[in-house]
Short mmCIF file of C-alpha atoms in Angstrom, two decimals:
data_model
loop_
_atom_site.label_atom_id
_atom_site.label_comp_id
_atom_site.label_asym_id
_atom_site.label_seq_id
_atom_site.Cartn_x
_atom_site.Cartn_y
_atom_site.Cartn_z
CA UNK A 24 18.71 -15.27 -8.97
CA UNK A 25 16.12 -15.86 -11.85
CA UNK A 26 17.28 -15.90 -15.51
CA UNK A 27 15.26 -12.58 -16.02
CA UNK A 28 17.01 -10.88 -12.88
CA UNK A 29 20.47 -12.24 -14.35
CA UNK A 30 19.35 -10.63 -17.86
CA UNK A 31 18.29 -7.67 -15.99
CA UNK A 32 21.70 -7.34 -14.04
CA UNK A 33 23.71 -7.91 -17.51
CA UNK A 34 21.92 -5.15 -19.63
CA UNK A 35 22.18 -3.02 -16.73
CA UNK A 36 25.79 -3.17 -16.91
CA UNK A 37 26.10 -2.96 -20.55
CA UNK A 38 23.35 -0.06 -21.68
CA UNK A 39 23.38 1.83 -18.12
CA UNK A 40 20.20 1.84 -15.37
CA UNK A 41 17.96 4.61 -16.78
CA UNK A 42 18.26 3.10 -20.29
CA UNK A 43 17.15 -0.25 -18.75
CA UNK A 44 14.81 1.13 -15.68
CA UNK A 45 12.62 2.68 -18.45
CA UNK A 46 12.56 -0.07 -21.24
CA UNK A 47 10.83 -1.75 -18.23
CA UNK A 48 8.57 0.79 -17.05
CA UNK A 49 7.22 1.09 -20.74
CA UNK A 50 6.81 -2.57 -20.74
CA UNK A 51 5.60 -2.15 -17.46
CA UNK A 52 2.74 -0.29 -18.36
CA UNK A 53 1.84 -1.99 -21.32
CA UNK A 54 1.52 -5.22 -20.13
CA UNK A 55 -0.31 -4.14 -16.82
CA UNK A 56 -2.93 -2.08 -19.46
CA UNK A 57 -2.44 1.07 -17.62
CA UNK A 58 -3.02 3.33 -20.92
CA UNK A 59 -6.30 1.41 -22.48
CA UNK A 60 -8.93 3.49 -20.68
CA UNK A 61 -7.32 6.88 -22.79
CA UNK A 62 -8.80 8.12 -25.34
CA UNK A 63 -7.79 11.34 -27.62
CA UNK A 64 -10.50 14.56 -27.15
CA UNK A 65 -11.20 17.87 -28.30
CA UNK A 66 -14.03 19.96 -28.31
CA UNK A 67 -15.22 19.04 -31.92
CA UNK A 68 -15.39 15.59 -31.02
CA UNK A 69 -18.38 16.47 -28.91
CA UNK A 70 -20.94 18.03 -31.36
CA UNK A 71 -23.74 16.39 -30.10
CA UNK A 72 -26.41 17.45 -27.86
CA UNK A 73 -26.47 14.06 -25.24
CA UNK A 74 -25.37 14.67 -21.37
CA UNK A 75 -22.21 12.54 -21.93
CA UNK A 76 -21.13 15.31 -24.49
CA UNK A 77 -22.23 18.20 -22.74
CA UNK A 78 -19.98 17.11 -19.92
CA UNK A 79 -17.27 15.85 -22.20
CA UNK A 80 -17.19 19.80 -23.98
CA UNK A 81 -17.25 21.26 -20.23
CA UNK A 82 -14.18 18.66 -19.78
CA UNK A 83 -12.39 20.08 -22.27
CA UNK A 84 -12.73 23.59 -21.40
CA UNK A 85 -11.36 23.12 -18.14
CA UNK A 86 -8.44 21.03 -19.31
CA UNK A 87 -8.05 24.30 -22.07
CA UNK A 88 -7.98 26.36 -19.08
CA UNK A 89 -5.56 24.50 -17.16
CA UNK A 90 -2.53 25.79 -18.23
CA UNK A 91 -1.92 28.09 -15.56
CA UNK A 92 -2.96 25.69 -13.09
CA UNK A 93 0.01 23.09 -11.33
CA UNK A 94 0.38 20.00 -12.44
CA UNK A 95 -1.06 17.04 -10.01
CA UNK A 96 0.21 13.88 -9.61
CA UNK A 97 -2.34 11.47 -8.86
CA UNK A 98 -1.32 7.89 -6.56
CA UNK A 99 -3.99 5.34 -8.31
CA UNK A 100 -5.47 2.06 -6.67
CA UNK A 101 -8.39 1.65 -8.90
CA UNK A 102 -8.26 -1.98 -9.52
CA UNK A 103 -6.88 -1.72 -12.99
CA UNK A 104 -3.89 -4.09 -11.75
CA UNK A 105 -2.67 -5.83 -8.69
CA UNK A 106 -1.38 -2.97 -6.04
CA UNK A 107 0.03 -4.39 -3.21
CA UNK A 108 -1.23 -4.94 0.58
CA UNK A 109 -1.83 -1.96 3.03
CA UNK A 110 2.02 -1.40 3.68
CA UNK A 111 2.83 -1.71 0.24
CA UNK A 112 -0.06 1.06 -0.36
CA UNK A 113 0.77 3.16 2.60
CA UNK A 114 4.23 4.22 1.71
CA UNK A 115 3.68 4.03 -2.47
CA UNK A 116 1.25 7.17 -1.25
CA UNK A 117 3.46 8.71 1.34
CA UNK A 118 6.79 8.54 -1.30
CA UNK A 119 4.35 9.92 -4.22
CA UNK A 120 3.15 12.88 -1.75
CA UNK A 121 6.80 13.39 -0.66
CA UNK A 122 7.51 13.12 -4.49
CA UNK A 123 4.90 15.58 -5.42
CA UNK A 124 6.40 17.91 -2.51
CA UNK A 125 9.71 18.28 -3.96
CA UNK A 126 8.92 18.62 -7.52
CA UNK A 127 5.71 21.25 -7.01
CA UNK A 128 3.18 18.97 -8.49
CA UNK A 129 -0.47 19.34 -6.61
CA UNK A 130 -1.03 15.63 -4.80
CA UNK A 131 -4.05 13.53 -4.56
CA UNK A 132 -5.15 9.97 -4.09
CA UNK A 133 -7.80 8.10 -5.95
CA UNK A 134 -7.83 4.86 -3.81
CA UNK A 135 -11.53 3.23 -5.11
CA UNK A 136 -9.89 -0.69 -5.45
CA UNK A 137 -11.67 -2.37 -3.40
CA UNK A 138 -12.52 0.33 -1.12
CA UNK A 139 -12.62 3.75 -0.63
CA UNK A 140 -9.86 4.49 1.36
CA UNK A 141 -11.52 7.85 3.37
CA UNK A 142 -13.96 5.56 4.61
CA UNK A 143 -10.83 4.73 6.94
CA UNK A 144 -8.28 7.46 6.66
CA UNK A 145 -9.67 10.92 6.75
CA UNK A 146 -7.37 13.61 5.21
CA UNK A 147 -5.00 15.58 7.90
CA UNK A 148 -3.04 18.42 6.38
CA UNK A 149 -3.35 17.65 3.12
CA UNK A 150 -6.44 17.69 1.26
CA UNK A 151 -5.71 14.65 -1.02
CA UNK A 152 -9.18 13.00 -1.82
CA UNK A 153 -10.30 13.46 -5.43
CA UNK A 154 -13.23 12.85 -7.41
CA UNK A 155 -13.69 10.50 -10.78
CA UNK A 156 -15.11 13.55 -12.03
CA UNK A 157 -11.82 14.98 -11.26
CA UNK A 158 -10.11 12.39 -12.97
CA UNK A 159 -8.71 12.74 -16.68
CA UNK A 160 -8.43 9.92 -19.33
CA UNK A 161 -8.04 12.41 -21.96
CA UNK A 162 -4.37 11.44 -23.57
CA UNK A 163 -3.21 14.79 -24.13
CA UNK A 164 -3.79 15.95 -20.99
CA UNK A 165 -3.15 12.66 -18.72
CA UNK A 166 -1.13 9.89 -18.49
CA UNK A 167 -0.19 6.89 -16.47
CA UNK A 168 3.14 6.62 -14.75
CA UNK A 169 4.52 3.42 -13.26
CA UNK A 170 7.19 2.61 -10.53
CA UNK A 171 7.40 -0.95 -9.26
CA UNK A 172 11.17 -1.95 -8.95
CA UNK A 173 12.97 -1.31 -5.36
CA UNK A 174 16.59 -1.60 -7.18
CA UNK A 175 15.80 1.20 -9.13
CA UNK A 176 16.46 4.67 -8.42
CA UNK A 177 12.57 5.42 -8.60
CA UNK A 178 12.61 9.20 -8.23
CA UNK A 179 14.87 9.78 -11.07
CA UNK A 180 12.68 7.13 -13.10
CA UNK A 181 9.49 9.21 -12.23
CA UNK A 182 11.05 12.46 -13.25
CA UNK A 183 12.19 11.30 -16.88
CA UNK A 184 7.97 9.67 -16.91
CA UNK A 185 7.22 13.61 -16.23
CA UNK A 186 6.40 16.21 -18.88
CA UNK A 187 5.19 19.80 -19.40
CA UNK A 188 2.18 18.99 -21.99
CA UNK A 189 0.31 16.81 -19.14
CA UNK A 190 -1.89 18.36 -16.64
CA UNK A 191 -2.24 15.19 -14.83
CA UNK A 192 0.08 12.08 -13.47
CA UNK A 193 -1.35 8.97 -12.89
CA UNK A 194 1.15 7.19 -10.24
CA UNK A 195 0.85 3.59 -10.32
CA UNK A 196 3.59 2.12 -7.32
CA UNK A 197 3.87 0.94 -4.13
CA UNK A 198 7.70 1.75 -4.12
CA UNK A 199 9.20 3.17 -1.04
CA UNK A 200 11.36 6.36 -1.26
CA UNK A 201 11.06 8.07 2.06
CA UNK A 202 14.18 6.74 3.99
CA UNK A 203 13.46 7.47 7.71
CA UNK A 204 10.55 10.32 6.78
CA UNK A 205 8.04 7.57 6.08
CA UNK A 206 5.90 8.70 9.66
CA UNK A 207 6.63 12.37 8.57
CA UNK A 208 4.60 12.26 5.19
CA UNK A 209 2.04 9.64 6.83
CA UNK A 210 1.42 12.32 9.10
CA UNK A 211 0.87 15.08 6.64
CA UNK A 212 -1.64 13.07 4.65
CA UNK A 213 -3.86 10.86 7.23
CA UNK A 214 -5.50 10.62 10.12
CA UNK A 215 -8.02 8.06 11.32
CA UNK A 216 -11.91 8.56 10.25
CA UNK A 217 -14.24 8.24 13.19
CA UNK A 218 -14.93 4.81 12.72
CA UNK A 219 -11.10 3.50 12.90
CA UNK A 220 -11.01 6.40 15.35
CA UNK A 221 -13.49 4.62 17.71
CA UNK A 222 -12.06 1.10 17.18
CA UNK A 223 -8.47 2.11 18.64
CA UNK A 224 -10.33 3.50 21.94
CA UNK A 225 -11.57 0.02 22.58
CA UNK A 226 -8.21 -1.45 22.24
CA UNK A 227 -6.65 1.13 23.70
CA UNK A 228 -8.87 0.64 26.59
CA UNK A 229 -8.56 -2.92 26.80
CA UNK A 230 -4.83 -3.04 26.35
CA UNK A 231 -3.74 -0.40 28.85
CA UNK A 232 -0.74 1.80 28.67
CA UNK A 233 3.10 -0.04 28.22
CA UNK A 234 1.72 -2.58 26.24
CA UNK A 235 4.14 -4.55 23.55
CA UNK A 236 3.26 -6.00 20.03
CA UNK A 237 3.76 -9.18 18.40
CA UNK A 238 3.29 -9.79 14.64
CA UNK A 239 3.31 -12.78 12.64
CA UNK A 240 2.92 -13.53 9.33
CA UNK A 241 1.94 -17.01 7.83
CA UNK A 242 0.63 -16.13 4.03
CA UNK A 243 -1.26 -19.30 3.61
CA UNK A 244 1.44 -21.85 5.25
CA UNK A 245 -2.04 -22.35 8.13
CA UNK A 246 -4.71 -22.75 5.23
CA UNK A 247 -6.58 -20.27 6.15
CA UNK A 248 -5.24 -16.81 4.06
CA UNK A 249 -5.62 -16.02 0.67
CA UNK A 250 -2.67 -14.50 -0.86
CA UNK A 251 -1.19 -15.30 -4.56
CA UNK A 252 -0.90 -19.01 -5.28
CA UNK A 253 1.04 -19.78 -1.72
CA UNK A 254 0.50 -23.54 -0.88
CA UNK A 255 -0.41 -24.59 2.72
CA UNK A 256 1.48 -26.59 4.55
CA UNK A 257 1.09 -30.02 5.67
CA UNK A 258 -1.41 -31.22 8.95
CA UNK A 259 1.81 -31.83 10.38
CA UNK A 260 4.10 -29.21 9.13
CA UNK A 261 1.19 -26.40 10.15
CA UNK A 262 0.89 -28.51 13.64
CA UNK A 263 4.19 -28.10 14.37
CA UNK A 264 4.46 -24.29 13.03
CA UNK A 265 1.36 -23.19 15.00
CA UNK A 266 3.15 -24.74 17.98
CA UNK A 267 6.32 -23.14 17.49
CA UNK A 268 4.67 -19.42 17.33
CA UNK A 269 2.76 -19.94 20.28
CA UNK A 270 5.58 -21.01 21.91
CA UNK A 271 7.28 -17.73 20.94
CA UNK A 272 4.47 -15.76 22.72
CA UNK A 273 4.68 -17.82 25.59
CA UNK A 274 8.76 -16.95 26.15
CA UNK A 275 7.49 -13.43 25.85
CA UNK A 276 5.30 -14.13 28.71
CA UNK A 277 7.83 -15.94 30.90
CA UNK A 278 9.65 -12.57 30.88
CA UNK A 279 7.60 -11.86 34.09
CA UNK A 280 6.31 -8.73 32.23
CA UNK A 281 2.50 -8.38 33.35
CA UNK A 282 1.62 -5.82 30.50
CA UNK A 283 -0.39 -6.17 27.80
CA UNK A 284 0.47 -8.34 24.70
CA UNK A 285 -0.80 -7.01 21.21
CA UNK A 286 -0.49 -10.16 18.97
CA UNK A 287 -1.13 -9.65 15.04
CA UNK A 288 -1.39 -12.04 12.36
CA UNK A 289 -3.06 -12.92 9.32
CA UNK A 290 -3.97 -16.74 10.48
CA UNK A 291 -7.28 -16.68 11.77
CA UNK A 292 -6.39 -20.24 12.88
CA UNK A 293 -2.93 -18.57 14.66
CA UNK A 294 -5.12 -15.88 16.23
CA UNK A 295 -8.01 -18.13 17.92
CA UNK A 296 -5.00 -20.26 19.59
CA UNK A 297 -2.80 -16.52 20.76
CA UNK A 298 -6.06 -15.01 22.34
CA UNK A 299 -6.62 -18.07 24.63
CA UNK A 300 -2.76 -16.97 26.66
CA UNK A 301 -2.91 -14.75 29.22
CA UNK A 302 -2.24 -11.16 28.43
CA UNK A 303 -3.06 -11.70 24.74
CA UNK A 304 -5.04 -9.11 23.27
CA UNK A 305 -6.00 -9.68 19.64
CA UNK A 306 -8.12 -7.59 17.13
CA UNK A 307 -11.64 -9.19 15.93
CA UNK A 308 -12.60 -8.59 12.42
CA UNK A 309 -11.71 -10.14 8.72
CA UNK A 310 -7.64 -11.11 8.46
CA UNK A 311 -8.03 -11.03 4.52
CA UNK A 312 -5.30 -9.56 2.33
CA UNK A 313 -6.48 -5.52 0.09
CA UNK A 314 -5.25 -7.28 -2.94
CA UNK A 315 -7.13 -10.86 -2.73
CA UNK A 316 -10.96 -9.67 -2.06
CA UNK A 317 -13.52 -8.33 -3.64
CA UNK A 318 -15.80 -6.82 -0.69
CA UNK A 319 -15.84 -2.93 -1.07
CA UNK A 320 -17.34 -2.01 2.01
CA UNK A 321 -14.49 -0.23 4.15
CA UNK A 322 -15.09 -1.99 7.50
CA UNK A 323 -13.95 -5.49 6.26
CA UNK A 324 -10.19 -4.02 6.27
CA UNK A 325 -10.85 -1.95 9.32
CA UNK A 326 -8.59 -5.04 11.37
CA UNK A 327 -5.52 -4.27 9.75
CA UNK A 328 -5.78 -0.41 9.93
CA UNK A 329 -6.53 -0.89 13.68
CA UNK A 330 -3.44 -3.32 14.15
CA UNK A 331 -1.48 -1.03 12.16
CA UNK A 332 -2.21 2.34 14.65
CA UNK A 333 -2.07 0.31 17.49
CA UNK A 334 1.26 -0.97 16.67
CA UNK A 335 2.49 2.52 16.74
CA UNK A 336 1.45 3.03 19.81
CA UNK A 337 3.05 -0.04 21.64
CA UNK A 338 6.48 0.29 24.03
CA UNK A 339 7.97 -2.25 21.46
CA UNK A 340 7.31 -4.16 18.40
CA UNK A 341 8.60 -7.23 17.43
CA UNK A 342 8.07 -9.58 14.34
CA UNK A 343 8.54 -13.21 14.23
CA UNK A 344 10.03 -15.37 11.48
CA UNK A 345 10.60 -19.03 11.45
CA UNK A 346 13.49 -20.11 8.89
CA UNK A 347 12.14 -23.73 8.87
CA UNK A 348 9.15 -22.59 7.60
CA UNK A 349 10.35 -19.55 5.54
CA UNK A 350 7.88 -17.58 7.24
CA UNK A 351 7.34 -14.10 5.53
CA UNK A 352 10.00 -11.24 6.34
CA UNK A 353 6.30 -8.83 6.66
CA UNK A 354 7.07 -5.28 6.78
CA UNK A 355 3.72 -4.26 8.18
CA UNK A 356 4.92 -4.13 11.51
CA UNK A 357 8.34 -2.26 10.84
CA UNK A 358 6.48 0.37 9.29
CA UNK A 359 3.58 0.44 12.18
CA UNK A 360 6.71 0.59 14.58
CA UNK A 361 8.44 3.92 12.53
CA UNK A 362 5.17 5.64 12.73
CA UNK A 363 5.32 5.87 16.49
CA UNK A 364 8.86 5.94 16.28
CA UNK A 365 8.61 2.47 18.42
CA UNK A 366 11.61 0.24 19.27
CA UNK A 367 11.24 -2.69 16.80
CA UNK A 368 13.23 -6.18 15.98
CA UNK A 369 12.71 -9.51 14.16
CA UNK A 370 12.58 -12.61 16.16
CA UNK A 371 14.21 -15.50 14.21
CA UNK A 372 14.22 -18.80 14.68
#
């Protein structure tokens, strides 16, 4: 335990968790900037006769008019701070929509950071896509809301963020809150665009029916995977983890099992090595982490959407983990596995 988790743990016992949970949301917030962009407007602030105050008068109108309307709560990942990778995305948006749900609060998602997430998921039953048009940063009428502890009740912590002078909610989390319903409220919000749609035929095609999956996940231990400041490992120490994977895919083989193996990882190195066994069926593209790259077009993150469906498809998932190497406890494919409501374990060793 740190010294600010032991601090944490203290005041919590002395001053009670909602006193605590939102001294650190507030902080929160303010330290991640979330409330710069806001800016106080009213009508008279626009006198002028330029386009930007034309549309800023025509702003404020609506927002006037609003008052009848529902509140919305709004799930953010507009690159204004650090917001997780795709699991830690996918359920921050299916708990905010499940959120929104139970309170009566209208749901959208403004997902621009570094992509725009329709480009990949297409809404299902739920129209949730929403235009910066759309998008408030008036201070009376919006306001950003932050969730980012799992020890916390969050849903509590997000109602006491919640008012009835805001029109708008900006949701800043990647916090899950679903319990088992996590496929449930996936369901309800996405459904592959054509292009993801058209990259799980060919798989699906060239893995067959029955097939199992296998996920690992190396962070940078390989050198070859940006994520945070994780260090690689040494020649040997990656040498003899490479070898030790593989040889985990190779048991699996020995099984005598002639389906299909779906291996997943974020080691291009890992991956080259896996596709060379028979029965290993890998996905081509970019292994590069949401949170760590720049690129904005959609397709460069189309591998991990594509292992993600494809996952939930499988007869069984498994993930491995080497305590050696303190490889990473991923939850990627646990969550791929409860979409398809797929038999899943963790393979340690």
């Amino acid at each position: 335990m740190t010294p600010k988790e032991a601090v944490i743990r203290i005041a919590r016992h002395v001053l009670g968790e909602e006193r605590v949970h939102d001294h650190l949301i507030k902080r929160g917030i303010k330290l991640r900037h979330l409330r710069d962009d806001y800016i106080e407007k009213s009508e008279s602030d626009f006198n002028g006769k330029s386009r930007e105050a034309d549309e800023n008068r025509e702003e404020c109108r609506q927002l006037e008019d609003s008052s009848n309307k529902r509140q919305v709560l709004i799930y953010m990942a507009d690159g204004k701070w650090m917001h997780g990778g795709l699991t830690d995305r996918l359920r921050g948006m299916a708990s905010a929509y499940k959120f929104a749900t139970e309170h009566n609060l209208d749901f959208k998602i403004y997902h621009t950071s570094p992509f725009l997430l329709q480009e990949i998921l297409e809404p299902n039953k739920v129209n949730w896509i929403i235009d910066e048009k759309q998008i408030s940063k008036n201070c009376s009428v919006a306001k950003p809301v932050l969730l980012y502890r799992e020890d916390f009740n969050n849903d509590s912590a997000l109602e006491r963020q919640l008012d009835k002078t805001h029109q708008q909610f900006h949701l800043y989390s990647c916090v899950d809150t679903l319990g088992e319903k996590f496929a449930e409220y996936f369901n309800d919000l996405f459904k592959p665009s054509e292009v993801l749609a058209q990259e799980l035929i060919h798989y699906e095609s060239l893995l067959g029916t029955n097939y199992s999956a296998f996920s690992f996940r190396f962070q940078n231990k390989l050198g070859d995977f940006k994520e945070f400041t994780f260090n690689e490992l040494p020649s040997a120490g990656k040498q003899k983890l490479l070898n030790a994977a593989l040889n985990a895919i190779k048991r699996e083989i020995a099984t005598g099992c002639q389906n299909k193996i779906l291996v997943t990882a974020d080691s291009p190195t890992f991956l080259a090595e896996a596709e060379k066994l028979p029965n290993v069926v890998t996905v081509k593209g970019k292994s590069i982490h949401i949170d760590f790259n720049s690129s904005k077009k959609a397709t460069d993150y189309l591998k991990a959407f594509t292992e993600f469906f494809l996952i939930s498809k499988a007869s069984s998932a498994k993930l491995y983990r080497n305590r050696k190497y303190k490889t990473y406890p991923s939850n990627f494919p646990k969550y791929a596995a409860s979409l398809g409501n797929v038999p899943y374990e963790i393979i340690e060793e």
